PDB file of C-alpha atoms and ligand atoms in Angstrom:
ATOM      1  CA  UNK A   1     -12.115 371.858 190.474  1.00 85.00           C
ATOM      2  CA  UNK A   2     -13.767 368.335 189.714  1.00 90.00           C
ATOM      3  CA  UNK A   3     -14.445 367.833 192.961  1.00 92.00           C
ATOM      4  CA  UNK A   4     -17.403 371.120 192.673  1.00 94.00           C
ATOM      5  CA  UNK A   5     -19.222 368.915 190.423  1.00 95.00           C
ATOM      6  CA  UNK A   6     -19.892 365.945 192.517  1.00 97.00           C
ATOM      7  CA  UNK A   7     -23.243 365.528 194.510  1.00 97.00           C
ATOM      8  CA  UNK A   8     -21.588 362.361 196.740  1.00 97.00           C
ATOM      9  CA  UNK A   9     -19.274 359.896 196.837  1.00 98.00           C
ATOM     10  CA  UNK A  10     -21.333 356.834 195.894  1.00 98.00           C
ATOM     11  CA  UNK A  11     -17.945 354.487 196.564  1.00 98.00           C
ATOM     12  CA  UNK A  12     -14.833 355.826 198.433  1.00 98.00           C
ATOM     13  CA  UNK A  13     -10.800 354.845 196.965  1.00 98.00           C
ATOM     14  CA  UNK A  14     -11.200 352.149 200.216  1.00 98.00           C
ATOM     15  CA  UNK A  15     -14.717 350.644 199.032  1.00 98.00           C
ATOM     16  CA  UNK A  16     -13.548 350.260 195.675  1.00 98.00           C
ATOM     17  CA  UNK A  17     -10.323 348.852 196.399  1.00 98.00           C
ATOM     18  CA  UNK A  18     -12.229 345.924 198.986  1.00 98.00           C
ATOM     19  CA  UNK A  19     -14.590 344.974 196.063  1.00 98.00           C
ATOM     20  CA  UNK A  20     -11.547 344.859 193.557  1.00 98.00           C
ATOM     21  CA  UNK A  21      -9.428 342.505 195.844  1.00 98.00           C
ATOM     22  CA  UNK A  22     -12.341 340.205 196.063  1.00 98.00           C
ATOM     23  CA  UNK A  23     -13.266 340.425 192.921  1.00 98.00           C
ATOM     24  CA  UNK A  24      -9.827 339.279 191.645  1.00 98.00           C
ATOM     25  CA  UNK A  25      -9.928 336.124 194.239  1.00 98.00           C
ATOM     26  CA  UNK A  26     -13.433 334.638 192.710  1.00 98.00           C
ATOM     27  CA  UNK A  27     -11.593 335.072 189.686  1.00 98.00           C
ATOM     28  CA  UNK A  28      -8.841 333.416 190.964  1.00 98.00           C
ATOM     29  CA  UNK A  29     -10.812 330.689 192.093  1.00 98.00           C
ATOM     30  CA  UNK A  30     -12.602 330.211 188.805  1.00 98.00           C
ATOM     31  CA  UNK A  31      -9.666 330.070 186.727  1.00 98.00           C
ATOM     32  CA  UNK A  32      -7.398 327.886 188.251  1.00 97.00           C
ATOM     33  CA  UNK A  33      -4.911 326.489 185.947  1.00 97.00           C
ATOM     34  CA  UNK A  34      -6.023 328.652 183.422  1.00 97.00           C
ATOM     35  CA  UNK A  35      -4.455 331.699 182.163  1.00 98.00           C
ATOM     36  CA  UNK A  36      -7.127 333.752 180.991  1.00 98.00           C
ATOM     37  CA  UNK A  37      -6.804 336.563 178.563  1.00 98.00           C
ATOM     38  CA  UNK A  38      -7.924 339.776 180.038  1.00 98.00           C
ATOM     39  CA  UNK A  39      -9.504 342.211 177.249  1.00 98.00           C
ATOM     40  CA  UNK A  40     -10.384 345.634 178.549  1.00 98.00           C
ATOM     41  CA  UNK A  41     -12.871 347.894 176.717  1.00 95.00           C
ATOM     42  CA  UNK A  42     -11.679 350.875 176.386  1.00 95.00           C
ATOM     43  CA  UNK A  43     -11.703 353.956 177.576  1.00 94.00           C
ATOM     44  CA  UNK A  44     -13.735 353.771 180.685  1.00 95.00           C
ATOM     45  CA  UNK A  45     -12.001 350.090 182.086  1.00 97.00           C
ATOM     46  CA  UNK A  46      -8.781 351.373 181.887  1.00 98.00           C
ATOM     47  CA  UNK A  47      -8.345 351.913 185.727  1.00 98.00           C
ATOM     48  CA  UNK A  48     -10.402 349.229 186.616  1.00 98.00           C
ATOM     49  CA  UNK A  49      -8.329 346.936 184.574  1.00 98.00           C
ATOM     50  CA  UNK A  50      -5.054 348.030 185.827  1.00 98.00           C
ATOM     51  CA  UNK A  51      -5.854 347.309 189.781  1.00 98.00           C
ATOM     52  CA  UNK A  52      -8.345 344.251 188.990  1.00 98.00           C
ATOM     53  CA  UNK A  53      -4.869 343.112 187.098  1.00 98.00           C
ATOM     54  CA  UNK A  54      -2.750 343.781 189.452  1.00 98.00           C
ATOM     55  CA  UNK A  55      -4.631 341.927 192.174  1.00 98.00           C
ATOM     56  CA  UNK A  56      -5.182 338.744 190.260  1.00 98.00           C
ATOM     57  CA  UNK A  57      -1.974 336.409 191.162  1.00 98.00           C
ATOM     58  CA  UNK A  58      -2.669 333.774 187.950  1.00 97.00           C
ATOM     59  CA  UNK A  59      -0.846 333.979 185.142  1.00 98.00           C
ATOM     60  CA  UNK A  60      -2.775 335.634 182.414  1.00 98.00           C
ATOM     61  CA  UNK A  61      -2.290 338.035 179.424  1.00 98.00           C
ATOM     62  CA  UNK A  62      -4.384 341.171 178.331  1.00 98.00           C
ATOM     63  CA  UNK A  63      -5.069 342.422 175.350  1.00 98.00           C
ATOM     64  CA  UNK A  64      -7.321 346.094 174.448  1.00 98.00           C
ATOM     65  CA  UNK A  65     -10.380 347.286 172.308  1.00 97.00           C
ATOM     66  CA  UNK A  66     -11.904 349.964 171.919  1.00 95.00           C
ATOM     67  CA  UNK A  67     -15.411 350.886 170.766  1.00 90.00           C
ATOM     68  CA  UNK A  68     -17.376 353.895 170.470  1.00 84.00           C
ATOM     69  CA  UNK A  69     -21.243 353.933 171.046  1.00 78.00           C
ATOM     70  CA  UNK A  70     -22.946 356.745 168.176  1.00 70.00           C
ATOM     71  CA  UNK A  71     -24.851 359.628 170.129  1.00 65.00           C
ATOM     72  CA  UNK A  72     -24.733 362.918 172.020  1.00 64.00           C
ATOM     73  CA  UNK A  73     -23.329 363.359 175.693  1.00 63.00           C
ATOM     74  CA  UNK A  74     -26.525 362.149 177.811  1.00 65.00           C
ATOM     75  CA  UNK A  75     -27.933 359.876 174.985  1.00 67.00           C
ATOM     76  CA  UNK A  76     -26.285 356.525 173.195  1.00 67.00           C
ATOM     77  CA  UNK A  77     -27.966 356.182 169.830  1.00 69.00           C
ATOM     78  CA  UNK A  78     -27.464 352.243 170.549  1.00 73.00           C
ATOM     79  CA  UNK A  79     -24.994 351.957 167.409  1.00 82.00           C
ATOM     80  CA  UNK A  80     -21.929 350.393 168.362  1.00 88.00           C
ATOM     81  CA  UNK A  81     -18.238 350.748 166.006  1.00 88.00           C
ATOM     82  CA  UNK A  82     -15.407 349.223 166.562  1.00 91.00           C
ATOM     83  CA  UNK A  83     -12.046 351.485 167.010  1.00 92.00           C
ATOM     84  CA  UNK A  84      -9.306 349.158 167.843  1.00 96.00           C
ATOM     85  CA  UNK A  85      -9.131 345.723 167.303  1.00 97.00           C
ATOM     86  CA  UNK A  86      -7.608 342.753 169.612  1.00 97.00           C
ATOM     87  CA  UNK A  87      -3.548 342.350 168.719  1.00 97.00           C
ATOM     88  CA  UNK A  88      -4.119 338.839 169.527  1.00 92.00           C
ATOM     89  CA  UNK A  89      -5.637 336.140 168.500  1.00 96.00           C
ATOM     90  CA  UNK A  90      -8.851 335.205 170.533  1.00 97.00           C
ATOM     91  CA  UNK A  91      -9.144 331.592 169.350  1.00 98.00           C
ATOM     92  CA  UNK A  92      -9.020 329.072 172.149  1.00 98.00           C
ATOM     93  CA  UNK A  93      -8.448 331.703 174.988  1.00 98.00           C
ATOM     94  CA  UNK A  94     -10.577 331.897 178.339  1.00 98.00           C
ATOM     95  CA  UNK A  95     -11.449 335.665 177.249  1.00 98.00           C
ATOM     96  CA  UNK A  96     -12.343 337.639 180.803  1.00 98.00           C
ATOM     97  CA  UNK A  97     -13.541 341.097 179.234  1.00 98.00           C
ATOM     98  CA  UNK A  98     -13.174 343.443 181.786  1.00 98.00           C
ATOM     99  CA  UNK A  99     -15.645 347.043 181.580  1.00 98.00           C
ATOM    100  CA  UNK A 100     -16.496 349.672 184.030  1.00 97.00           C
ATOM    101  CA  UNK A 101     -20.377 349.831 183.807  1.00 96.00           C
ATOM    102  CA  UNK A 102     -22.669 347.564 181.917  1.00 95.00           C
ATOM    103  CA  UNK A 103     -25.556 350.236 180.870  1.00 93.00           C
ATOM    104  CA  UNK A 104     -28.188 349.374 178.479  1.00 91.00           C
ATOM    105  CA  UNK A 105     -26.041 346.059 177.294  1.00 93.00           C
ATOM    106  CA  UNK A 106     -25.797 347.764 173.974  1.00 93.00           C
ATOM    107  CA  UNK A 107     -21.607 347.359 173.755  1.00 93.00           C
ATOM    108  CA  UNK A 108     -21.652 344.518 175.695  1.00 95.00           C
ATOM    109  CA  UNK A 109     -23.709 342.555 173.385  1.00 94.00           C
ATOM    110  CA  UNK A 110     -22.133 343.013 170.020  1.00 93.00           C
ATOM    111  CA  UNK A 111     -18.679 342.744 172.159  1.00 95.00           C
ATOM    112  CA  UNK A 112     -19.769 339.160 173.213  1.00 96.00           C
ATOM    113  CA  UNK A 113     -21.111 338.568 170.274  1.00 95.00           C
ATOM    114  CA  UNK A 114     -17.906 339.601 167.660  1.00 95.00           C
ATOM    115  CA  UNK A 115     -15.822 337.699 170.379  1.00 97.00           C
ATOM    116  CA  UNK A 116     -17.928 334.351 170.481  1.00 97.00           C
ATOM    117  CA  UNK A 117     -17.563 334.144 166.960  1.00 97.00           C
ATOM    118  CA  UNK A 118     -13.792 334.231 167.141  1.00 97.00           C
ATOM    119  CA  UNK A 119     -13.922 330.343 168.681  1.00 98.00           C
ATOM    120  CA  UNK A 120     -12.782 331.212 172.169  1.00 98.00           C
ATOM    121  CA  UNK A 121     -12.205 328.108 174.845  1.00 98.00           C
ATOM    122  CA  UNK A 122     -14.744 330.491 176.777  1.00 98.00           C
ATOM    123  CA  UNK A 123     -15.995 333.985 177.410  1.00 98.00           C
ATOM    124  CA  UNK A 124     -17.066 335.837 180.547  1.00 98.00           C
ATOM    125  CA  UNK A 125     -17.881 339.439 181.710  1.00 98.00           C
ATOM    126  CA  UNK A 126     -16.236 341.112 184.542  1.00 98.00           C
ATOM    127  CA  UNK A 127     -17.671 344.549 184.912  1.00 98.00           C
ATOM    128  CA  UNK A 128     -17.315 346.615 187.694  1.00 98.00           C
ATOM    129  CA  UNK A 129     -20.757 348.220 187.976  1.00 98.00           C
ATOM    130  CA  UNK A 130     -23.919 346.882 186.825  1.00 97.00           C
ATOM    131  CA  UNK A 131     -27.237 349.293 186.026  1.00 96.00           C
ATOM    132  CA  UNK A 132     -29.624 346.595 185.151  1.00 95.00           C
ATOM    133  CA  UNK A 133     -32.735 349.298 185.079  1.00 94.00           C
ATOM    134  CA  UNK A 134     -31.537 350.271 181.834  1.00 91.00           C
ATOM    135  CA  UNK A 135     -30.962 347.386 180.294  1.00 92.00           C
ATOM    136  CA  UNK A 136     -32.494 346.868 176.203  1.00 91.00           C
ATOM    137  CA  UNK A 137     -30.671 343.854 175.567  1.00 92.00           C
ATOM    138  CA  UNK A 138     -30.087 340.807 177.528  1.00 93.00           C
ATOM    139  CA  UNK A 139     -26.762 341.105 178.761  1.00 95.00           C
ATOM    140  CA  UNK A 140     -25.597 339.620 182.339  1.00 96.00           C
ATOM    141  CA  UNK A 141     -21.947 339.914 184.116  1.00 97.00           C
ATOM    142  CA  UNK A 142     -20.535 336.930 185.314  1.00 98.00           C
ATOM    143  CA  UNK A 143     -18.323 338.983 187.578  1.00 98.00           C
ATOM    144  CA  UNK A 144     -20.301 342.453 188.882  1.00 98.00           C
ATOM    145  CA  UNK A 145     -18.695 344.377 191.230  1.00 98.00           C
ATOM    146  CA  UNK A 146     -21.797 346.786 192.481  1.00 98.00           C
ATOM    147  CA  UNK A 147     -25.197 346.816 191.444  1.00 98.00           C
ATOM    148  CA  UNK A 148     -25.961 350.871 191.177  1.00 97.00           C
ATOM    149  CA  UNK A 149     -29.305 352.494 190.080  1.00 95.00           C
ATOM    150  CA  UNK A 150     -29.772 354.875 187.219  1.00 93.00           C
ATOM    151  CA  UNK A 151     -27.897 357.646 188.016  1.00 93.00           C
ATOM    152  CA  UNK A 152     -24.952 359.699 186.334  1.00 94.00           C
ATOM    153  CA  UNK A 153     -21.917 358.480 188.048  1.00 97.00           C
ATOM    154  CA  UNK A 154     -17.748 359.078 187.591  1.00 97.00           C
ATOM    155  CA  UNK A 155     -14.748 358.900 188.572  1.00 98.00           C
ATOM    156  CA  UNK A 156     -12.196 355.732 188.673  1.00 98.00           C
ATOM    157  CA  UNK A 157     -12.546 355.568 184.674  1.00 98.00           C
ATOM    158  CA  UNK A 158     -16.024 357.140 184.087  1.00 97.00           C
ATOM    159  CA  UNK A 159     -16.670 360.097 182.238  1.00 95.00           C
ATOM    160  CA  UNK A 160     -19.070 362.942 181.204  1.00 94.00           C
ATOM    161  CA  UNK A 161     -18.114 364.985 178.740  1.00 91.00           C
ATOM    162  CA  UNK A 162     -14.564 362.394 178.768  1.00 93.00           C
ATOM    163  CA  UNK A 163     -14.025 364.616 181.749  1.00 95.00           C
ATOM    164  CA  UNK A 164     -13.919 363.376 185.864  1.00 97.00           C
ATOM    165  CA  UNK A 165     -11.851 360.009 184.731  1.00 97.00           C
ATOM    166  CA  UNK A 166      -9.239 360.840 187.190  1.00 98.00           C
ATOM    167  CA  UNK A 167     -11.154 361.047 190.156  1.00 98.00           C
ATOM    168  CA  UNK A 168      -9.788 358.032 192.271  1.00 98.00           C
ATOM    169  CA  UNK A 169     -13.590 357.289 193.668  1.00 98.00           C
ATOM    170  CA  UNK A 170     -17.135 357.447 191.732  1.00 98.00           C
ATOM    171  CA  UNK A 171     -19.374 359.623 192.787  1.00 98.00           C
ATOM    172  CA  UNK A 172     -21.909 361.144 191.360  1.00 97.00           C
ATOM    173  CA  UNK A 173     -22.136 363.886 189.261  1.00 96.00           C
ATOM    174  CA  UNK A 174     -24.451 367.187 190.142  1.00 95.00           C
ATOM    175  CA  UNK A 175     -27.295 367.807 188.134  1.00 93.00           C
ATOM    176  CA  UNK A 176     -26.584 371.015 186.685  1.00 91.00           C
ATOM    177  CA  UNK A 177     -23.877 369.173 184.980  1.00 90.00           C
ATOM    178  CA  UNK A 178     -26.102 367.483 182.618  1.00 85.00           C
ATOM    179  CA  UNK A 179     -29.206 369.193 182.855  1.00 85.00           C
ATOM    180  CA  UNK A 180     -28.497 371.614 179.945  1.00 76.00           C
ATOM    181  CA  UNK A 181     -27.142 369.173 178.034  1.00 77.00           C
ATOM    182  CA  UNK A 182     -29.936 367.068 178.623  1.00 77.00           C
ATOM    183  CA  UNK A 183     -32.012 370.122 177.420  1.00 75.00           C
ATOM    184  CA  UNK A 184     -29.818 370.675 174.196  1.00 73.00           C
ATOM    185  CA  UNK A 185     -29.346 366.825 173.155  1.00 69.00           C
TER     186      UNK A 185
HETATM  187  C1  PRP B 201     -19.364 353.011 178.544  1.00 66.86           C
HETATM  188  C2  PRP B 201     -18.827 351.755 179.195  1.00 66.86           C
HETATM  189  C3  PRP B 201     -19.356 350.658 178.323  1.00 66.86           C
HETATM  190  C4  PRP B 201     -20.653 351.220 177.806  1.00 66.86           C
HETATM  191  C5  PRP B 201     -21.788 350.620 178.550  1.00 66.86           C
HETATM  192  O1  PRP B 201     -18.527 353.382 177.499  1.00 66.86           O
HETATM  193  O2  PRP B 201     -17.427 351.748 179.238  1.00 66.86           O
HETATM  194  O3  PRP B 201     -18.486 350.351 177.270  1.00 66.86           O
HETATM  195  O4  PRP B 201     -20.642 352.637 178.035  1.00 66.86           O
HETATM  196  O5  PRP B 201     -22.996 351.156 178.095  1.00 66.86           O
HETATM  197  P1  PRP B 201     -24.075 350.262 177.351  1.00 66.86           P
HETATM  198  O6  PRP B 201     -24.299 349.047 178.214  1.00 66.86           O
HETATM  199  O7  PRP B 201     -25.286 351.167 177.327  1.00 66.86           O
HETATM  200  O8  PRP B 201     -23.567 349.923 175.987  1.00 66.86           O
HETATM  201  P2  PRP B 201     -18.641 354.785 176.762  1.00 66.86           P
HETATM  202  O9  PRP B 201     -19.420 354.613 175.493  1.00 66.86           O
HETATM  203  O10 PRP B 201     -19.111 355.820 177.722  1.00 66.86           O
HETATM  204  O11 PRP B 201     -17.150 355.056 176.321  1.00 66.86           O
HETATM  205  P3  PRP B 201     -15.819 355.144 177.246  1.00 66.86           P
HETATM  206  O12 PRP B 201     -15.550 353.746 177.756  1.00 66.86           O
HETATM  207  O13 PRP B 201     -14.765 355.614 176.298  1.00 66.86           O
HETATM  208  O14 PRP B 201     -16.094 356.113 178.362  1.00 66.86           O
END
């Protein structure tokens, strides 16, 4: 069972669902008489971006990448490649990308960075958590659901071992878990 391998619920189906629905109003707000193209990063957004979607009432579009970050199970190597490409075009869109956790900023920045030179109208970050005692490069959400510290966390979209995505809250994840890993990385 999943469940065995989680030291506490950090934020319950309820909490997360609260912070999504407000979330999606600022956004609503912002982007009035705009229809903003939402780009999810996959894999860990992908539940994020379906009930963030789902809540916002403007029109928009959305569109998928993916990347994959080089390294071992506990440790990014800070190398970033790209998987899967946009299927649109990104010139002259209001481009929302939409993550689960900005870490280091590593993704994030060469994201932003591919994307900016793509001549967008304009480019923001939505990401649902935020660790900003890890961050390397400077990287800031406009749009940041919860501010966590530095600890292992899944559920709702997060993985460890591209296990736990299913869980429908994030909690976080027992330390025998990852401390062998940790060990053998
Ligand atoms: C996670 C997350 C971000 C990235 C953030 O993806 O979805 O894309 O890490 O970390 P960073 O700020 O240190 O770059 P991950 O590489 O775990 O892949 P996944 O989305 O497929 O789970």
């Amino acid at each position: 069972m999943l469940e065995q391998d989680i030291d506490h619920i950090l934020f319950s189906e309820e909490t997360l669902h609260q912070r999504v629905v407000e979330m999606a109003a600022q956004i609503d707000r912002d982007y009035a008489g705009k229809e903003p193209l939402l780009v999810s990063v996959l894999r860990g957004s992908f539940i994020f971006m379906a009930d963030l979607t789902r809540c916002i009432t403007l029109p928009c579009t959305v569109d998928f990448m993916a990347v994959s970050s080089y390294g071992t199970r506990t440790k990014s190597s800070g190398q970033v490649k790209m998987i899967k490409d946009l299927t649109e075009s990104a010139e002259g869109k209001d481009i929302l990308v939409v993550e689960d956790i900005l870490d280091s900023g590593n993704t994030l920045s060469y994201l932003l960075e591919l994307l900016k030179a793509r001549k967008p109208a304009s480019i923001r970050l939505c990401t649902l958590l935020d660790k900003p005692s890890r961050r390397t490069k400077p990287v800031t959400a406009d749009y940041s659901g919860f501010s966590i510290p530095d600890e292992f966390v899944v559920g709702y979209g997060l993985d460890y071992g591209e296990k736990y995505r299913n869980l429908p809250y994030i909690g976080v994840l027992k330390r025998r878990v990852y401390e062998e890993d940790m060990i053998k990385d």
